[in-house]
């Protein structure tokens, strides 16, 4: 291909991880490859969302995958887990960057983690374009932590992310809130900041493998995907638990994996709340189609820190979407601007249940919802902003 680029992606998360950053990176890398670019990625063996290394030889045609981390162990404590990830991946990148950056035109660090890119900034060739992709603002999530240790940690995160972001020729943020917050916190130059929402990845691949889970006589309210602090898992479970008492003929589902998922599953004694592992990627459209409502929860005060990457897929499906987010957040404004249903800006259970009942009985224009998704959440615009 004329004008094809040699591109190096730096992120521990990659194929065949089924959700979150790993899924995003995979689809993004394949999109670049399909346009004729040469793509290489320095990643770990799959680890998310279980935080356990699963050794793999899985490959993608015409993408060079260089893996590490096969002997790693991750703590159940989020702070230690993040520390292990940051430090170990930084050492991995330091060992690999000299040979991996040969003939590279563009390097794309996906943040977080940040320490890996921070450690190699002085080692990168001057002619390589550095285009950062920001998925989460770690400093933002660390602000609410208390104690001296977390204050020191926040200072380290600030210094690391500031150096990383300012060293990039261009930064792509997944929301305007993230961009504006970063510009303010790190004193970034406005001219090198871009915003592009995450993109649709579903491919109209319908199956019929989940009938044993979804009883047609019931209404199914579903949370599916990564389950961590920013999704407010305890608050989400409490909402489901209370809602089972008020909404007749309903079943509530968690489709996830990992430590927070296991905690909720172990404490659950409500027969109307069911726990399932993540579905296979080929069953994703079926999951959405058989869900009466899909929940997208954001913990209070966190909307500026990230944007849910599964939102585009849900809006592109014939599925009712119930968003719980901050008042005046970007997502609330987006839903209002495009007349999408439904948004709640309050985690109070009585309010959530009232809103959920309303949505269950509301007729949704799925054609309009799909059209909005196809216009806003496109991979083509993201790739264009990376390359030009």
Coordinates of C-alpha atoms in Angstrom, one line a residue:
X1 CA 0.0 0.0 0.0
X2 CA 1.3 3.5 -0.9
X3 CA 2.1 5.6 2.1
X4 CA 1.7 2.6 4.5
X5 CA 3.1 3.2 8.0
X6 CA 5.1 1.0 10.3
X7 CA 3.3 1.3 13.6
X8 CA 4.2 0.1 17.1
X9 CA 1.5 -0.2 19.8
X10 CA 2.6 -0.3 23.4
X11 CA 0.0 -1.8 25.8
X12 CA 0.0 -4.9 28.0
X13 CA -3.6 -5.6 27.0
X14 CA -4.3 -7.4 23.7
X15 CA -5.9 -10.3 21.9
X16 CA -7.5 -12.6 22.9
X17 CA -8.7 -10.6 25.9
X18 CA -12.4 -10.4 25.4
X19 CA -13.3 -6.9 26.8
X20 CA -12.1 -3.5 27.8
X21 CA -8.7 -2.2 26.6
X22 CA -7.5 -5.5 25.2
X23 CA -10.6 -5.8 23.0
X24 CA -10.2 -2.1 21.9
X25 CA -6.5 -2.5 21.1
X26 CA -7.2 -5.7 19.1
X27 CA -9.9 -4.1 17.0
X28 CA -7.9 -0.9 16.5
X29 CA -4.8 -2.9 15.4
X30 CA -6.8 -5.0 13.0
X31 CA -8.4 -1.8 11.6
X32 CA -4.9 -0.4 10.9
X33 CA -3.7 -3.6 9.4
X34 CA -6.8 -3.8 7.1
X35 CA -5.8 -0.4 5.7
X36 CA -2.4 -1.8 4.7
X37 CA -0.3 -0.6 7.6
X38 CA 2.4 -2.7 9.2
X39 CA 1.4 -3.2 12.9
X40 CA 3.5 -4.5 15.8
X41 CA 2.5 -4.7 19.4
X42 CA 4.4 -5.2 22.6
X43 CA 1.9 -6.8 25.0
X44 CA 1.5 -9.4 27.8
X45 CA -0.1 -12.8 27.6
X46 CA -3.8 -12.3 28.3
X47 CA -4.5 -11.3 31.9
X48 CA -7.7 -9.3 32.0
X49 CA -10.3 -9.4 33.6
X50 CA -9.2 -12.3 35.8
X51 CA -5.8 -10.8 36.5
X52 CA -4.2 -14.2 36.0
X53 CA -1.8 -14.8 33.2
X54 CA -3.1 -17.2 30.5
X55 CA -0.3 -18.2 28.3
X56 CA -1.2 -18.2 24.6
X57 CA 0.2 -18.6 21.1
X58 CA -2.8 -16.9 19.6
X59 CA -1.9 -14.9 16.5
X60 CA -3.6 -12.4 14.1
X61 CA -2.5 -12.6 10.5
X62 CA -0.1 -9.9 9.5
X63 CA 0.2 -8.4 13.0
X64 CA 3.5 -9.0 14.9
X65 CA 2.7 -9.8 18.5
X66 CA 5.6 -9.8 21.0
X67 CA 4.4 -11.0 24.3
X68 CA 5.8 -11.0 27.8
X69 CA 4.7 -11.5 31.4
X70 CA 4.1 -15.2 31.3
X71 CA 5.5 -15.8 34.8
X72 CA 3.7 -12.9 36.5
X73 CA 1.5 -13.1 39.5
X74 CA -1.0 -10.3 40.4
X75 CA -2.3 -9.5 43.9
X76 CA -6.0 -9.4 44.7
X77 CA -5.5 -5.9 46.1
X78 CA -6.0 -3.2 43.3
X79 CA -3.1 -1.0 44.5
X80 CA -0.6 -3.8 44.5
X81 CA -1.9 -5.2 41.3
X82 CA -1.5 -1.9 39.5
X83 CA 2.0 -1.5 41.0
X84 CA 3.0 -4.9 39.7
X85 CA 1.6 -4.2 36.3
X86 CA 3.3 -0.8 36.0
X87 CA 6.7 -1.9 37.1
X88 CA 6.9 -5.2 35.3
X89 CA 5.6 -3.9 32.0
X90 CA 8.1 -1.0 32.2
X91 CA 11.0 -3.5 32.5
X92 CA 9.5 -5.5 29.6
X93 CA 9.3 -2.5 27.4
X94 CA 12.9 -1.4 28.3
X95 CA 14.2 -4.7 27.2
X96 CA 12.3 -4.7 23.9
X97 CA 12.3 -1.1 22.7
X98 CA 15.8 -1.0 21.1
X99 CA 15.0 -3.6 18.5
X100 CA 11.3 -3.0 18.3
X101 CA 11.6 0.6 17.2
X102 CA 13.6 -0.1 14.1
X103 CA 12.0 1.3 11.0
X104 CA 9.0 2.5 13.1
X105 CA 7.1 5.6 11.9
X106 CA 4.5 5.9 14.6
X107 CA 4.5 4.6 18.2
X108 CA 1.2 4.5 20.0
X109 CA 1.3 4.1 23.8
X110 CA -2.1 3.3 25.2
X111 CA -2.5 4.9 28.7
X112 CA -2.7 3.5 31.3
X113 CA -0.2 2.0 32.2
X114 CA 2.2 5.0 31.9
X115 CA 5.5 4.0 33.5
X116 CA 6.6 1.9 30.5
X117 CA 6.4 4.8 28.1
X118 CA 7.8 7.2 30.7
X119 CA 10.9 5.0 31.0
X120 CA 11.7 4.8 27.2
X121 CA 11.1 8.5 26.3
X122 CA 14.9 9.2 26.2
X123 CA 15.5 6.1 24.1
X124 CA 13.1 6.8 21.3
X125 CA 14.4 7.9 17.9
X126 CA 13.7 11.5 17.2
X127 CA 11.9 10.9 13.9
X128 CA 9.3 8.6 15.4
X129 CA 5.8 10.2 15.8
X130 CA 4.5 9.6 19.3
X131 CA 0.7 9.5 19.4
X132 CA -0.7 8.7 22.8
X133 CA -4.1 7.0 23.3
X134 CA -5.7 7.9 26.7
X135 CA -8.3 5.4 28.0
X136 CA -8.3 6.4 31.7
X137 CA -7.0 9.2 33.8
X138 CA -5.3 7.4 36.7
X139 CA -4.6 10.6 38.7
X140 CA -8.3 11.3 38.6
X141 CA -9.2 8.0 40.1
X142 CA -6.5 8.3 42.8
X143 CA -7.8 11.7 44.1
X144 CA -10.4 10.2 46.4
X145 CA -7.9 7.9 48.2
X146 CA -6.9 8.9 51.7
X147 CA -3.6 8.7 53.6
X148 CA 0.1 9.5 53.1
X149 CA 0.8 6.5 50.8
X150 CA -1.9 7.5 48.4
X151 CA -0.8 11.1 48.4
X152 CA 2.7 10.0 47.4
X153 CA 1.2 7.7 44.8
X154 CA -0.9 10.5 43.4
X155 CA 2.2 12.7 43.1
X156 CA 4.1 10.0 41.3
X157 CA 1.1 9.4 38.9
X158 CA 0.9 13.1 38.2
X159 CA 4.6 13.4 37.4
X160 CA 4.6 10.3 35.2
X161 CA 1.5 11.1 33.2
X162 CA 2.5 14.7 32.8
X163 CA 5.8 13.7 31.3
X164 CA 4.2 11.0 29.1
X165 CA 1.5 13.3 27.8
X166 CA 3.8 16.3 27.1
X167 CA 6.3 14.0 25.3
X168 CA 3.7 12.9 22.7
X169 CA 3.3 14.8 19.4
X170 CA -0.4 14.1 19.6
X171 CA -2.9 12.8 22.2
X172 CA -6.2 11.1 21.5
X173 CA -8.8 11.1 24.3
X174 CA -12.0 9.1 24.3
X175 CA -14.1 12.0 25.6
X176 CA -14.0 15.8 25.8
X177 CA -14.2 15.6 29.6
X178 CA -11.0 13.6 29.7
X179 CA -9.3 16.0 27.3
X180 CA -10.4 19.1 29.2
X181 CA -9.4 17.6 32.5
X182 CA -5.9 16.6 31.2
X183 CA -5.4 20.0 29.7
X184 CA -6.1 21.7 33.0
X185 CA -4.1 19.2 35.2
X186 CA -1.0 18.8 33.0
X187 CA -0.8 22.1 31.2
X188 CA -1.0 20.5 27.8
X189 CA -0.9 22.4 24.5
X190 CA -4.4 22.5 23.1
X191 CA -3.1 22.2 19.5
X192 CA -2.0 18.6 20.0
X193 CA -5.1 17.3 21.7
X194 CA -7.8 15.3 19.8
X195 CA -11.0 13.7 20.9
X196 CA -12.5 10.6 19.3
X197 CA -15.2 8.5 21.0
X198 CA -14.6 4.7 21.0
X199 CA -15.8 2.8 18.0
X200 CA -18.4 0.1 17.2
X201 CA -16.9 -3.4 17.0
X202 CA -20.0 -5.7 16.7
X203 CA -20.4 -7.3 13.3
X204 CA -24.0 -8.5 13.1
X205 CA -23.0 -12.0 14.0
X206 CA -26.1 -13.5 15.5
X207 CA -26.1 -16.9 17.3
X208 CA -28.6 -18.9 19.3
X209 CA -26.5 -20.2 22.2
X210 CA -27.9 -18.4 25.2
X211 CA -31.4 -19.7 25.3
X212 CA -30.7 -21.7 28.5
X213 CA -30.0 -18.4 30.3
X214 CA -32.8 -16.2 28.9
X215 CA -36.3 -17.4 29.7
X216 CA -38.6 -15.6 27.3
X217 CA -41.3 -15.3 30.0
X218 CA -39.0 -13.1 32.1
X219 CA -37.6 -9.6 31.7
X220 CA -33.8 -9.6 31.8
X221 CA -31.8 -6.6 33.2
X222 CA -28.1 -7.1 32.5
X223 CA -24.7 -5.8 33.4
X224 CA -22.0 -7.2 31.1
X225 CA -18.3 -6.4 30.9
X226 CA -15.4 -5.4 33.2
X227 CA -16.4 -4.9 36.8
X228 CA -14.1 -2.7 38.8
X229 CA -14.1 0.4 41.1
X230 CA -15.4 2.8 38.4
X231 CA -18.5 0.7 37.8
X232 CA -19.5 0.9 41.5
X233 CA -20.0 -2.9 41.9
X234 CA -21.4 -2.8 45.4
X235 CA -23.9 0.0 44.5
X236 CA -24.9 -1.9 41.4
X237 CA -25.6 -5.1 43.3
X238 CA -27.6 -3.2 45.9
X239 CA -29.7 -1.6 43.2
X240 CA -30.3 -5.0 41.6
X241 CA -31.1 -6.6 45.0
X242 CA -33.7 -3.9 45.8
X243 CA -35.1 -3.9 42.3
X244 CA -36.0 -7.6 42.4
X245 CA -38.5 -6.7 45.2
X246 CA -40.2 -4.1 43.1
X247 CA -40.1 -5.2 39.5
X248 CA -42.2 -8.3 38.8
X249 CA -41.2 -11.1 36.5
X250 CA -37.6 -9.9 36.3
X251 CA -34.2 -11.5 36.4
X252 CA -31.0 -9.5 36.9
X253 CA -27.7 -10.7 35.5
X254 CA -24.0 -10.1 35.9
X255 CA -21.8 -11.2 33.0
X256 CA -18.2 -10.6 34.0
X257 CA -15.1 -12.1 35.6
X258 CA -12.5 -11.0 38.1
X259 CA -12.1 -10.2 41.8
X260 CA -15.1 -7.8 42.2
X261 CA -17.3 -10.2 40.3
X262 CA -16.3 -13.1 42.5
X263 CA -16.9 -11.1 45.7
X264 CA -20.5 -10.2 44.6
X265 CA -21.2 -13.8 43.5
X266 CA -20.0 -15.2 46.8
X267 CA -22.2 -12.9 48.9
X268 CA -25.3 -13.3 46.7
X269 CA -28.3 -15.1 48.1
X270 CA -30.9 -13.6 45.9
X271 CA -32.3 -16.2 43.4
X272 CA -33.3 -13.4 41.0
X273 CA -29.7 -12.3 40.6
X274 CA -27.6 -14.6 38.4
X275 CA -23.9 -14.6 37.8
X276 CA -22.3 -15.8 34.5
X277 CA -18.9 -15.7 33.0
X278 CA -18.3 -13.4 30.0
X279 CA -19.9 -14.7 26.8
X280 CA -17.8 -15.6 23.8
X281 CA -17.3 -12.7 21.3
X282 CA -19.5 -14.5 18.7
X283 CA -22.4 -14.4 21.3
X284 CA -22.2 -10.7 22.0
X285 CA -24.9 -9.6 19.7
X286 CA -27.2 -12.4 21.0
X287 CA -26.5 -11.2 24.6
X288 CA -27.5 -7.7 23.7
X289 CA -30.6 -8.8 21.7
X290 CA -31.9 -11.0 24.5
X291 CA -31.3 -8.3 27.2
X292 CA -34.4 -6.2 27.9
X293 CA -32.1 -3.6 29.4
X294 CA -28.3 -3.2 29.5
X295 CA -26.9 -1.2 32.4
X296 CA -23.9 1.2 32.0
X297 CA -22.9 2.3 35.5
X298 CA -20.4 5.0 36.4
X299 CA -19.4 5.6 40.0
X300 CA -20.4 9.0 41.3
X301 CA -17.7 11.6 40.4
X302 CA -15.8 9.5 37.9
X303 CA -17.3 10.5 34.5
X304 CA -14.4 12.8 33.7
X305 CA -11.9 9.9 34.1
X306 CA -13.1 7.5 31.3
X307 CA -15.8 6.7 28.8
X308 CA -17.2 3.2 28.6
X309 CA -15.9 1.5 25.5
X310 CA -18.9 -0.8 25.2
X311 CA -21.4 2.1 24.8
X312 CA -21.1 2.2 21.0
X313 CA -21.9 -1.5 20.7
X314 CA -24.9 -1.2 22.9
X315 CA -26.3 1.8 21.0
X316 CA -25.7 0.0 17.7
X317 CA -27.8 -3.0 19.0
X318 CA -31.5 -3.4 19.5
X319 CA -31.1 -3.0 23.2
X320 CA -32.5 -0.6 25.7
X321 CA -29.6 1.2 27.5
X322 CA -29.8 2.5 31.1
X323 CA -26.9 4.9 31.8
X324 CA -26.0 5.9 35.4
X325 CA -23.6 8.8 35.3
X326 CA -22.8 12.2 36.9
X327 CA -25.1 15.1 36.5
X328 CA -24.0 17.4 33.6
X329 CA -21.5 14.8 32.4
X330 CA -20.6 14.5 28.8
X331 CA -22.6 11.3 28.4
X332 CA -25.7 12.8 30.0
X333 CA -25.4 15.7 27.5
X334 CA -24.8 13.3 24.6
X335 CA -27.9 11.3 25.5
X336 CA -30.0 14.4 25.8
X337 CA -28.7 15.9 22.5
X338 CA -29.5 12.9 20.5
X339 CA -32.7 11.9 22.4
X340 CA -31.4 8.6 23.6
X341 CA -32.9 6.7 26.6
X342 CA -32.2 6.5 29.5
X343 CA -30.0 8.5 31.9
X344 CA -30.1 8.5 35.7
X345 CA -27.8 10.9 37.6
X346 CA -28.6 9.6 41.0
X347 CA -27.5 6.3 42.6
X348 CA -30.4 6.4 45.1
X349 CA -32.1 3.0 44.8
X350 CA -35.7 4.4 44.8
X351 CA -34.8 6.7 41.9
X352 CA -33.0 4.0 39.9
X353 CA -35.9 1.6 40.3
X354 CA -38.4 4.2 39.2
X355 CA -36.3 5.0 36.1
X356 CA -35.8 1.4 35.3
X357 CA -39.5 0.7 35.4
X358 CA -40.1 3.6 33.1
X359 CA -37.5 2.3 30.6
X360 CA -38.9 -1.2 30.6
X361 CA -42.3 0.1 29.6
X362 CA -41.0 2.7 27.1
X363 CA -40.9 2.1 23.4
X364 CA -37.4 2.8 22.0
X365 CA -36.7 3.9 18.4
X366 CA -33.8 1.4 17.8
X367 CA -33.4 2.6 14.2
X368 CA -32.7 6.1 15.5
X369 CA -30.4 4.8 18.3
X370 CA -28.4 2.7 15.7
X371 CA -28.1 5.7 13.3
X372 CA -26.7 7.9 16.0
X373 CA -24.2 5.2 17.0
X374 CA -23.0 4.7 13.4
X375 CA -22.5 8.4 12.9
X376 CA -20.6 9.1 16.1
X377 CA -18.7 6.0 17.0
X378 CA -16.5 5.2 14.0
X379 CA -13.0 3.6 13.8
X380 CA -12.3 5.5 10.5
X381 CA -12.2 8.9 12.3
X382 CA -10.0 7.5 15.0
X383 CA -7.4 6.0 12.6
X384 CA -7.5 9.3 10.6
X385 CA -6.6 11.3 13.7
X386 CA -3.8 8.9 14.5
X387 CA -2.2 9.0 11.1
X388 CA -2.6 12.7 10.1

